[in-house]
Amino acid sequence: MNPAASVLTVPDDKKCKTIDVNPLMTREEFDFMSLVSDIKFVPLQTTSASKIGRPDRVIVTESHIYISDPKALFIFDNVGRFVRKIPYSTSRPHDFSFDGRYGEIMLCADGEVMHYSADGEFKWSDPFPFRFQSISASSDMLIVHCDSNSQNTHLPVGVAASPALIINRKGRLVRHLAPLVSHTPKLRGLRRLQPSAEGVVMSHSFCDTLFYIVDDEIWARYVLDYSSNRFLDPALPNSERESTGIYYYAGDAIGCQGGVFFMLRSDRAKMFRGFYDARTGNVAGGVMPIADYCQMPPIYRPMTSIGDNYVALFHPYQTESGATFRFTGDKVAEAEKDKLDGVRHDDNPVVVFFRIHVN
């Protein structure tokens, strides 16, 4: 018997909120600095063992900070002390998630899920009968993301083409998501599953709907309306596209308690950054975020969230070689500035927590 399928459509109910981005699409600049408050820093300890390469995934819990690069997963405690490094055993892409219910890290590669304690001690591994690229936990189930490179040809056709599968903890397939969205001409690849305080965010390139998985159910939470500048046909060859400032959604979204960050991309290599504040119902954004970066770090692209805080990385290599960096002005509290004393340009990134409020 095939598992049940959930078709991705936009429900006609009040749970799905339309974010009207149209009034902002002509803005090249926006006042980013006025949106940010409560900036807090956690410098990460730098040693030969803890030195992070190019970060590609960040997850923060109450007790730990997890950062991966293409070669390893690095674990720090909540004040930035290095705990452990988990090297990857193969060169194939890896992904990880944190399961708060069981207090464990799940590291996946080649269809295998390796379980570690919160401190990174290996517990056991589960080989699954299919391959996937991303994993997250929801309630007592696991959500895995598959794409065209997963090579799951042994699965039923409808399941093999599914962008995401919901499985139980023994690897048994419970439900798959049918690759259909009624309001977009063509569905492209699913980006990484992104945990947040309000559910696991699931979004697709060229699909303007942000789906949230809550208690093993899939809900359309937000629809991005930028019809005045929307790129309607992702299947159009590059030679037939006109560079007229039109945008498409590339699957970049970070959910936060009380809001969401999203990015739209243009064929002109521009990126529109948007912040929606569900508490006020307002949205702010534009192509060029304006701020005084002598007063605050360039944190306009968060990598994850925890509670109502967005989380970004500030890289000290953005300072001069040999210099100790210290922000001026009153945007950052003095106690937070003191945390950066001694941070050098070749040290690990500084984890930055901040809140967004759109009036």
PDB file of C-alpha atoms in Angstrom, residues 72-351:
ATOM      1  CA  ALA A  72      32.481  18.909   9.199  1.00  0.00           C
ATOM      2  CA  LEU A  73      29.919  19.831  11.827  1.00  0.00           C
ATOM      3  CA  PHE A  74      31.188  22.057  14.647  1.00  0.00           C
ATOM      4  CA  ILE A  75      29.560  22.177  18.076  1.00  0.00           C
ATOM      5  CA  PHE A  76      29.871  25.049  20.560  1.00  0.00           C
ATOM      6  CA  ASP A  77      28.074  25.692  23.820  1.00  0.00           C
ATOM      7  CA  ASN A  78      25.775  28.691  24.228  1.00  0.00           C
ATOM      8  CA  VAL A  79      28.614  31.029  25.221  1.00  0.00           C
ATOM      9  CA  GLY A  80      30.817  30.001  22.287  1.00  0.00           C
ATOM     10  CA  ARG A  81      33.178  27.469  23.887  1.00  0.00           C
ATOM     11  CA  PHE A  82      34.235  24.738  21.486  1.00  0.00           C
ATOM     12  CA  VAL A  83      32.761  21.324  22.324  1.00  0.00           C
ATOM     13  CA  ARG A  84      33.426  18.939  19.448  1.00  0.00           C
ATOM     14  CA  LYS A  85      34.021  18.565  15.715  1.00  0.00           C
ATOM     15  CA  ILE A  86      32.316  15.800  13.726  1.00  0.00           C
ATOM     16  CA  PRO A  87      34.231  15.259  10.454  1.00  0.00           C
ATOM     17  CA  TYR A  88      32.242  14.054   7.470  1.00  0.00           C
ATOM     18  CA  SER A  89      33.183  10.595   6.273  1.00  0.00           C
ATOM     19  CA  THR A  90      32.450  11.197   2.583  1.00  0.00           C
ATOM     20  CA  SER A  91      32.573  14.125   0.185  1.00  0.00           C
ATOM     21  CA  ARG A  92      28.863  13.839  -0.612  1.00  0.00           C
ATOM     22  CA  PRO A  93      26.614  16.641   0.669  1.00  0.00           C
ATOM     23  CA  HIS A  94      25.626  16.362   4.300  1.00  0.00           C
ATOM     24  CA  ASP A  95      22.868  18.014   6.262  1.00  0.00           C
ATOM     25  CA  PHE A  96      21.942  17.993   9.918  1.00  0.00           C
ATOM     26  CA  SER A  97      19.132  18.944  12.235  1.00  0.00           C
ATOM     27  CA  PHE A  98      18.458  18.988  15.948  1.00  0.00           C
ATOM     28  CA  ASP A  99      15.611  16.970  17.416  1.00  0.00           C
ATOM     29  CA  GLY A 100      14.504  18.815  20.539  1.00  0.00           C
ATOM     30  CA  ARG A 101      12.165  16.044  21.651  1.00  0.00           C
ATOM     31  CA  TYR A 102      15.032  13.572  22.013  1.00  0.00           C
ATOM     32  CA  GLY A 103      17.840  16.082  22.538  1.00  0.00           C
ATOM     33  CA  GLU A 104      19.952  14.733  19.703  1.00  0.00           C
ATOM     34  CA  ILE A 105      21.674  15.768  16.506  1.00  0.00           C
ATOM     35  CA  MET A 106      20.687  13.986  13.296  1.00  0.00           C
ATOM     36  CA  LEU A 107      23.369  13.994  10.602  1.00  0.00           C
ATOM     37  CA  CYS A 108      22.359  12.623   7.213  1.00  0.00           C
ATOM     38  CA  ALA A 109      24.280  11.552   4.105  1.00  0.00           C
ATOM     39  CA  ASP A 110      23.700   8.908   1.414  1.00  0.00           C
ATOM     40  CA  GLY A 111      20.363   7.866   2.901  1.00  0.00           C
ATOM     41  CA  GLU A 112      21.840   7.209   6.331  1.00  0.00           C
ATOM     42  CA  VAL A 113      20.924   9.082   9.513  1.00  0.00           C
ATOM     43  CA  MET A 114      23.567   9.190  12.226  1.00  0.00           C
ATOM     44  CA  HIS A 115      22.372  10.085  15.711  1.00  0.00           C
ATOM     45  CA  TYR A 116      24.537  12.027  18.158  1.00  0.00           C
ATOM     46  CA  SER A 117      23.978  13.443  21.609  1.00  0.00           C
ATOM     47  CA  ALA A 118      23.611  17.199  21.963  1.00  0.00           C
ATOM     48  CA  ASP A 119      27.357  17.336  22.746  1.00  0.00           C
ATOM     49  CA  GLY A 120      28.226  15.325  19.628  1.00  0.00           C
ATOM     50  CA  GLU A 121      28.813  11.844  21.050  1.00  0.00           C
ATOM     51  CA  PHE A 122      27.894   9.167  18.507  1.00  0.00           C
ATOM     52  CA  LYS A 123      24.888   7.030  19.496  1.00  0.00           C
ATOM     53  CA  TRP A 124      23.783   4.961  16.480  1.00  0.00           C
ATOM     54  CA  SER A 125      23.031   5.113  12.759  1.00  0.00           C
ATOM     55  CA  ASP A 126      19.979   4.166  10.706  1.00  0.00           C
ATOM     56  CA  PRO A 127      20.322   3.275   7.007  1.00  0.00           C
ATOM     57  CA  PHE A 128      17.108   4.182   5.147  1.00  0.00           C
ATOM     58  CA  PRO A 129      15.948   2.512   1.898  1.00  0.00           C
ATOM     59  CA  PHE A 130      16.026   5.813  -0.026  1.00  0.00           C
ATOM     60  CA  ARG A 131      18.282   8.847  -0.358  1.00  0.00           C
ATOM     61  CA  PHE A 132      17.609  12.418   0.689  1.00  0.00           C
ATOM     62  CA  GLN A 133      19.440  15.734   1.046  1.00  0.00           C
ATOM     63  CA  SER A 134      17.908  17.397   4.095  1.00  0.00           C
ATOM     64  CA  ILE A 135      16.275  16.300   7.331  1.00  0.00           C
ATOM     65  CA  SER A 136      14.248  17.849  10.125  1.00  0.00           C
ATOM     66  CA  ALA A 137      12.098  16.686  13.013  1.00  0.00           C
ATOM     67  CA  SER A 138       8.422  17.470  13.499  1.00  0.00           C
ATOM     68  CA  SER A 139       6.495  16.063  16.422  1.00  0.00           C
ATOM     69  CA  ASP A 140       7.397  12.354  16.542  1.00  0.00           C
ATOM     70  CA  MET A 141       8.102  12.115  12.810  1.00  0.00           C
ATOM     71  CA  LEU A 142      11.029  12.963  10.564  1.00  0.00           C
ATOM     72  CA  ILE A 143      10.786  15.043   7.409  1.00  0.00           C
ATOM     73  CA  VAL A 144      13.298  14.400   4.647  1.00  0.00           C
ATOM     74  CA  HIS A 145      13.805  16.346   1.431  1.00  0.00           C
ATOM     75  CA  CYS A 146      14.528  14.512  -1.806  1.00  0.00           C
ATOM     76  CA  ASP A 147      15.404  15.984  -5.197  1.00  0.00           C
ATOM     77  CA  SER A 148      16.121  14.753  -8.720  1.00  0.00           C
ATOM     78  CA  ASN A 149      19.618  13.732  -7.648  1.00  0.00           C
ATOM     79  CA  SER A 150      18.332  11.374  -4.973  1.00  0.00           C
ATOM     80  CA  GLN A 151      18.029   8.503  -7.504  1.00  0.00           C
ATOM     81  CA  ASN A 152      15.080   6.917  -5.730  1.00  0.00           C
ATOM     82  CA  THR A 153      13.908   5.123  -8.858  1.00  0.00           C
ATOM     83  CA  HIS A 154      13.009   2.027  -6.840  1.00  0.00           C
ATOM     84  CA  LEU A 155      10.168   3.929  -5.136  1.00  0.00           C
ATOM     85  CA  PRO A 156       6.672   4.265  -6.643  1.00  0.00           C
ATOM     86  CA  VAL A 157       6.561   6.999  -9.274  1.00  0.00           C
ATOM     87  CA  GLY A 158       4.514   9.439  -7.211  1.00  0.00           C
ATOM     88  CA  VAL A 159       6.728   8.950  -4.179  1.00  0.00           C
ATOM     89  CA  ALA A 160      10.010   9.165  -6.101  1.00  0.00           C
ATOM     90  CA  ALA A 161       8.997  12.555  -7.532  1.00  0.00           C
ATOM     91  CA  SER A 162       7.942  13.925  -4.148  1.00  0.00           C
ATOM     92  CA  PRO A 163       9.896  16.914  -2.822  1.00  0.00           C
ATOM     93  CA  ALA A 164       9.518  15.772   0.793  1.00  0.00           C
ATOM     94  CA  LEU A 165       8.702  12.572   2.670  1.00  0.00           C
ATOM     95  CA  ILE A 166       7.374  12.168   6.200  1.00  0.00           C
ATOM     96  CA  ILE A 167       8.728   9.047   7.851  1.00  0.00           C
ATOM     97  CA  ASN A 168       8.582   7.527  11.307  1.00  0.00           C
ATOM     98  CA  ARG A 169      11.671   6.954  13.386  1.00  0.00           C
ATOM     99  CA  LYS A 170      12.086   3.446  12.066  1.00  0.00           C
ATOM    100  CA  GLY A 171      12.365   4.733   8.514  1.00  0.00           C
ATOM    101  CA  ARG A 172       8.870   3.697   7.437  1.00  0.00           C
ATOM    102  CA  LEU A 173       7.261   6.042   4.931  1.00  0.00           C
ATOM    103  CA  VAL A 174       4.088   7.610   6.344  1.00  0.00           C
ATOM    104  CA  ARG A 175       3.234  10.322   3.823  1.00  0.00           C
ATOM    105  CA  HIS A 176       4.695  12.004   0.776  1.00  0.00           C
ATOM    106  CA  LEU A 177       4.048  15.440  -0.641  1.00  0.00           C
ATOM    107  CA  ALA A 178       2.750  15.409  -4.188  1.00  0.00           C
ATOM    108  CA  PRO A 179       4.898  17.691  -6.416  1.00  0.00           C
ATOM    109  CA  LEU A 180       2.018  19.956  -7.384  1.00  0.00           C
ATOM    110  CA  VAL A 181       1.389  23.599  -6.668  1.00  0.00           C
ATOM    111  CA  SER A 182      -1.673  24.899  -8.445  1.00  0.00           C
ATOM    112  CA  HIS A 183      -0.647  28.510  -8.918  1.00  0.00           C
ATOM    113  CA  THR A 184       2.863  28.237 -10.360  1.00  0.00           C
ATOM    114  CA  PRO A 185       3.820  27.152 -13.904  1.00  0.00           C
ATOM    115  CA  LYS A 186       6.639  24.869 -12.847  1.00  0.00           C
ATOM    116  CA  LEU A 187       7.921  23.637  -9.521  1.00  0.00           C
ATOM    117  CA  ARG A 188      11.679  23.603  -9.125  1.00  0.00           C
ATOM    118  CA  GLY A 189      13.864  22.232  -6.361  1.00  0.00           C
ATOM    119  CA  LEU A 190      12.977  22.348  -2.707  1.00  0.00           C
ATOM    120  CA  ARG A 191      15.486  24.188  -0.564  1.00  0.00           C
ATOM    121  CA  ARG A 192      16.602  22.954   2.824  1.00  0.00           C
ATOM    122  CA  LEU A 193      14.057  22.307   5.512  1.00  0.00           C
ATOM    123  CA  GLN A 194      14.385  25.155   8.005  1.00  0.00           C
ATOM    124  CA  PRO A 195      13.265  24.652  11.633  1.00  0.00           C
ATOM    125  CA  SER A 196      11.695  27.612  13.423  1.00  0.00           C
ATOM    126  CA  ALA A 197       9.702  28.323  16.579  1.00  0.00           C
ATOM    127  CA  GLU A 198       6.448  28.064  14.596  1.00  0.00           C
ATOM    128  CA  GLY A 199       7.195  24.903  12.609  1.00  0.00           C
ATOM    129  CA  VAL A 200       9.513  23.565   9.930  1.00  0.00           C
ATOM    130  CA  VAL A 201       9.606  25.972   6.986  1.00  0.00           C
ATOM    131  CA  MET A 202       9.458  24.297   3.582  1.00  0.00           C
ATOM    132  CA  SER A 203       9.685  26.352   0.398  1.00  0.00           C
ATOM    133  CA  HIS A 204      10.433  25.792  -3.270  1.00  0.00           C
ATOM    134  CA  SER A 205      12.222  27.698  -5.986  1.00  0.00           C
ATOM    135  CA  PHE A 206       9.749  29.492  -8.280  1.00  0.00           C
ATOM    136  CA  CYS A 207       6.919  28.858  -5.823  1.00  0.00           C
ATOM    137  CA  ASP A 208       5.634  31.902  -3.986  1.00  0.00           C
ATOM    138  CA  THR A 209       4.145  29.991  -1.054  1.00  0.00           C
ATOM    139  CA  LEU A 210       5.947  29.298   2.222  1.00  0.00           C
ATOM    140  CA  PHE A 211       4.719  26.060   3.778  1.00  0.00           C
ATOM    141  CA  TYR A 212       5.038  25.208   7.458  1.00  0.00           C
ATOM    142  CA  ILE A 213       5.008  21.646   8.791  1.00  0.00           C
ATOM    143  CA  VAL A 214       3.441  21.551  12.254  1.00  0.00           C
ATOM    144  CA  ASP A 215       2.604  18.313  14.068  1.00  0.00           C
ATOM    145  CA  ASP A 216       3.126  16.334  10.841  1.00  0.00           C
ATOM    146  CA  GLU A 217       0.614  18.465   8.951  1.00  0.00           C
ATOM    147  CA  ILE A 218       1.522  20.768   6.059  1.00  0.00           C
ATOM    148  CA  TRP A 219       0.075  24.276   5.999  1.00  0.00           C
ATOM    149  CA  ALA A 220       0.456  27.105   3.526  1.00  0.00           C
ATOM    150  CA  ARG A 221       1.464  29.883   5.913  1.00  0.00           C
ATOM    151  CA  TYR A 222       2.498  32.806   3.698  1.00  0.00           C
ATOM    152  CA  VAL A 223       2.073  33.750   0.037  1.00  0.00           C
ATOM    153  CA  LEU A 224       4.487  36.320  -1.412  1.00  0.00           C
ATOM    154  CA  ASP A 225       2.640  38.745  -3.689  1.00  0.00           C
ATOM    155  CA  TYR A 226       5.011  40.635  -5.977  1.00  0.00           C
ATOM    156  CA  SER A 227       2.919  40.330  -9.132  1.00  0.00           C
ATOM    157  CA  SER A 228       4.124  43.708 -10.429  1.00  0.00           C
ATOM    158  CA  ASN A 229       7.664  42.320 -10.792  1.00  0.00           C
ATOM    159  CA  ARG A 230       7.162  38.574 -10.858  1.00  0.00           C
ATOM    160  CA  PHE A 231       9.042  36.325 -13.230  1.00  0.00           C
ATOM    161  CA  LEU A 232       6.224  34.136 -14.523  1.00  0.00           C
ATOM    162  CA  ASP A 233       7.965  31.437 -16.542  1.00  0.00           C
ATOM    163  CA  PRO A 234      10.983  29.737 -14.921  1.00  0.00           C
ATOM    164  CA  ALA A 235      11.208  27.319 -17.849  1.00  0.00           C
ATOM    165  CA  LEU A 236      11.991  30.105 -20.321  1.00  0.00           C
ATOM    166  CA  PRO A 237      15.524  29.765 -21.804  1.00  0.00           C
ATOM    167  CA  ASN A 238      18.024  32.372 -20.703  1.00  0.00           C
ATOM    168  CA  SER A 239      18.293  33.688 -24.276  1.00  0.00           C
ATOM    169  CA  GLU A 240      14.599  34.601 -24.254  1.00  0.00           C
ATOM    170  CA  ARG A 241      14.538  36.330 -20.886  1.00  0.00           C
ATOM    171  CA  GLU A 242      14.531  40.085 -20.669  1.00  0.00           C
ATOM    172  CA  SER A 243      16.486  41.736 -17.878  1.00  0.00           C
ATOM    173  CA  THR A 244      13.743  44.119 -16.835  1.00  0.00           C
ATOM    174  CA  GLY A 245      14.096  43.954 -13.072  1.00  0.00           C
ATOM    175  CA  ILE A 246      11.716  41.046 -12.628  1.00  0.00           C
ATOM    176  CA  TYR A 247      12.221  38.714  -9.680  1.00  0.00           C
ATOM    177  CA  TYR A 248      11.660  35.103  -8.740  1.00  0.00           C
ATOM    178  CA  TYR A 249      11.608  33.335  -5.410  1.00  0.00           C
ATOM    179  CA  ALA A 250      14.578  30.978  -5.034  1.00  0.00           C
ATOM    180  CA  GLY A 251      13.498  29.150  -1.897  1.00  0.00           C
ATOM    181  CA  ASP A 252      15.347  31.333   0.624  1.00  0.00           C
ATOM    182  CA  ALA A 253      13.283  31.846   3.791  1.00  0.00           C
ATOM    183  CA  ILE A 254      13.947  31.899   7.536  1.00  0.00           C
ATOM    184  CA  GLY A 255      10.919  31.648   9.789  1.00  0.00           C
ATOM    185  CA  CYS A 256      10.955  33.397  13.156  1.00  0.00           C
ATOM    186  CA  GLN A 257       8.430  33.639  15.966  1.00  0.00           C
ATOM    187  CA  GLY A 258       6.255  36.507  14.799  1.00  0.00           C
ATOM    188  CA  GLY A 259       7.646  36.893  11.312  1.00  0.00           C
ATOM    189  CA  VAL A 260       9.656  35.620   8.362  1.00  0.00           C
ATOM    190  CA  PHE A 261      12.682  36.679   6.309  1.00  0.00           C
ATOM    191  CA  PHE A 262      12.679  35.950   2.570  1.00  0.00           C
ATOM    192  CA  MET A 263      14.750  36.715  -0.505  1.00  0.00           C
ATOM    193  CA  LEU A 264      13.790  37.253  -4.139  1.00  0.00           C
ATOM    194  CA  ARG A 265      16.352  37.044  -6.924  1.00  0.00           C
ATOM    195  CA  SER A 266      16.617  38.867 -10.224  1.00  0.00           C
ATOM    196  CA  ASP A 267      18.224  37.931 -13.535  1.00  0.00           C
ATOM    197  CA  ARG A 268      20.243  41.102 -13.026  1.00  0.00           C
ATOM    198  CA  ALA A 269      21.952  39.369 -10.102  1.00  0.00           C
ATOM    199  CA  LYS A 270      20.058  41.549  -7.643  1.00  0.00           C
ATOM    200  CA  MET A 271      18.628  40.197  -4.415  1.00  0.00           C
ATOM    201  CA  PHE A 272      15.544  41.641  -2.745  1.00  0.00           C
ATOM    202  CA  ARG A 273      15.560  41.075   1.020  1.00  0.00           C
ATOM    203  CA  GLY A 274      12.261  41.232   2.862  1.00  0.00           C
ATOM    204  CA  PHE A 275      11.274  41.087   6.532  1.00  0.00           C
ATOM    205  CA  TYR A 276       7.632  40.481   7.429  1.00  0.00           C
ATOM    206  CA  ASP A 277       6.510  41.310  10.977  1.00  0.00           C
ATOM    207  CA  ALA A 278       3.372  39.322  11.805  1.00  0.00           C
ATOM    208  CA  ARG A 279       2.853  41.331  14.999  1.00  0.00           C
ATOM    209  CA  THR A 280       2.280  44.559  13.065  1.00  0.00           C
ATOM    210  CA  GLY A 281       1.294  43.058   9.702  1.00  0.00           C
ATOM    211  CA  ASN A 282       3.942  45.196   8.004  1.00  0.00           C
ATOM    212  CA  VAL A 283       6.745  44.279   5.632  1.00  0.00           C
ATOM    213  CA  ALA A 284      10.018  46.098   4.919  1.00  0.00           C
ATOM    214  CA  GLY A 285      12.705  45.418   2.366  1.00  0.00           C
ATOM    215  CA  GLY A 286      14.578  46.319  -0.757  1.00  0.00           C
ATOM    216  CA  VAL A 287      17.723  45.527  -2.712  1.00  0.00           C
ATOM    217  CA  MET A 288      20.272  47.506  -0.709  1.00  0.00           C
ATOM    218  CA  PRO A 289      20.056  47.450   3.109  1.00  0.00           C
ATOM    219  CA  ILE A 290      21.291  50.736   4.552  1.00  0.00           C
ATOM    220  CA  ALA A 291      22.957  50.827   7.959  1.00  0.00           C
ATOM    221  CA  ASP A 292      25.946  52.329   9.691  1.00  0.00           C
ATOM    222  CA  TYR A 293      28.236  49.329   9.910  1.00  0.00           C
ATOM    223  CA  CYS A 294      30.514  51.169  12.306  1.00  0.00           C
ATOM    224  CA  GLN A 295      27.599  50.874  14.761  1.00  0.00           C
ATOM    225  CA  MET A 296      26.364  47.384  13.932  1.00  0.00           C
ATOM    226  CA  PRO A 297      27.507  44.319  11.957  1.00  0.00           C
ATOM    227  CA  PRO A 298      26.182  43.479   8.452  1.00  0.00           C
ATOM    228  CA  ILE A 299      23.532  40.977   9.549  1.00  0.00           C
ATOM    229  CA  TYR A 300      20.960  41.544   6.817  1.00  0.00           C
ATOM    230  CA  ARG A 301      20.910  37.857   5.813  1.00  0.00           C
ATOM    231  CA  PRO A 302      20.034  35.647   8.800  1.00  0.00           C
ATOM    232  CA  MET A 303      20.924  31.954   8.648  1.00  0.00           C
ATOM    233  CA  THR A 304      18.493  30.617  11.257  1.00  0.00           C
ATOM    234  CA  SER A 305      16.331  31.715  14.187  1.00  0.00           C
ATOM    235  CA  ILE A 306      15.562  30.845  17.769  1.00  0.00           C
ATOM    236  CA  GLY A 307      12.370  32.088  19.398  1.00  0.00           C
ATOM    237  CA  ASP A 308      11.803  35.648  18.198  1.00  0.00           C
ATOM    238  CA  ASN A 309      15.492  36.198  17.427  1.00  0.00           C
ATOM    239  CA  TYR A 310      17.036  35.962  13.994  1.00  0.00           C
ATOM    240  CA  VAL A 311      20.576  34.587  13.972  1.00  0.00           C
ATOM    241  CA  ALA A 312      23.325  35.685  11.586  1.00  0.00           C
ATOM    242  CA  LEU A 313      27.096  35.327  11.395  1.00  0.00           C
ATOM    243  CA  PHE A 314      29.521  38.245  11.473  1.00  0.00           C
ATOM    244  CA  HIS A 315      32.903  37.333   9.995  1.00  0.00           C
ATOM    245  CA  PRO A 316      35.862  39.142  11.611  1.00  0.00           C
ATOM    246  CA  TYR A 317      37.815  38.902   8.333  1.00  0.00           C
ATOM    247  CA  GLN A 318      35.713  41.881   7.290  1.00  0.00           C
ATOM    248  CA  THR A 319      37.979  43.933   9.558  1.00  0.00           C
ATOM    249  CA  GLU A 320      41.537  44.953   8.821  1.00  0.00           C
ATOM    250  CA  SER A 321      44.304  42.402   9.343  1.00  0.00           C
ATOM    251  CA  GLY A 322      45.615  42.559  12.892  1.00  0.00           C
ATOM    252  CA  ALA A 323      42.865  44.902  14.039  1.00  0.00           C
ATOM    253  CA  THR A 324      40.599  44.427  17.021  1.00  0.00           C
ATOM    254  CA  PHE A 325      37.066  45.296  16.033  1.00  0.00           C
ATOM    255  CA  ARG A 326      34.777  47.380  18.251  1.00  0.00           C
ATOM    256  CA  PHE A 327      31.480  48.940  17.243  1.00  0.00           C
ATOM    257  CA  THR A 328      30.789  52.574  18.095  1.00  0.00           C
ATOM    258  CA  GLY A 329      27.563  54.399  18.900  1.00  0.00           C
ATOM    259  CA  ASP A 330      24.615  53.145  20.941  1.00  0.00           C
ATOM    260  CA  LYS A 331      23.098  50.578  18.561  1.00  0.00           C
ATOM    261  CA  VAL A 332      24.982  47.828  20.411  1.00  0.00           C
ATOM    262  CA  ALA A 333      25.020  47.785  24.214  1.00  0.00           C
ATOM    263  CA  GLU A 334      28.399  48.309  25.886  1.00  0.00           C
ATOM    264  CA  ALA A 335      28.264  44.862  27.515  1.00  0.00           C
ATOM    265  CA  GLU A 336      27.904  43.278  24.075  1.00  0.00           C
ATOM    266  CA  LYS A 337      30.756  45.364  22.651  1.00  0.00           C
ATOM    267  CA  ASP A 338      32.982  44.084  25.470  1.00  0.00           C
ATOM    268  CA  LYS A 339      32.435  40.515  24.261  1.00  0.00           C
ATOM    269  CA  LEU A 340      34.342  41.347  21.081  1.00  0.00           C
ATOM    270  CA  ASP A 341      37.490  42.506  22.841  1.00  0.00           C
ATOM    271  CA  GLY A 342      40.306  40.328  21.553  1.00  0.00           C
ATOM    272  CA  VAL A 343      38.445  39.019  18.497  1.00  0.00           C
ATOM    273  CA  ARG A 344      40.870  39.052  15.559  1.00  0.00           C
ATOM    274  CA  HIS A 345      40.296  39.185  11.813  1.00  0.00           C
ATOM    275  CA  ASP A 346      41.162  35.488  11.295  1.00  0.00           C
ATOM    276  CA  ASP A 347      39.004  34.155  14.147  1.00  0.00           C
ATOM    277  CA  ASN A 348      35.830  32.116  13.821  1.00  0.00           C
ATOM    278  CA  PRO A 349      32.578  33.937  13.023  1.00  0.00           C
ATOM    279  CA  VAL A 350      30.707  35.802  15.738  1.00  0.00           C
ATOM    280  CA  VAL A 351      27.142  34.575  16.178  1.00  0.00           C
TER     281      VAL A 351
END
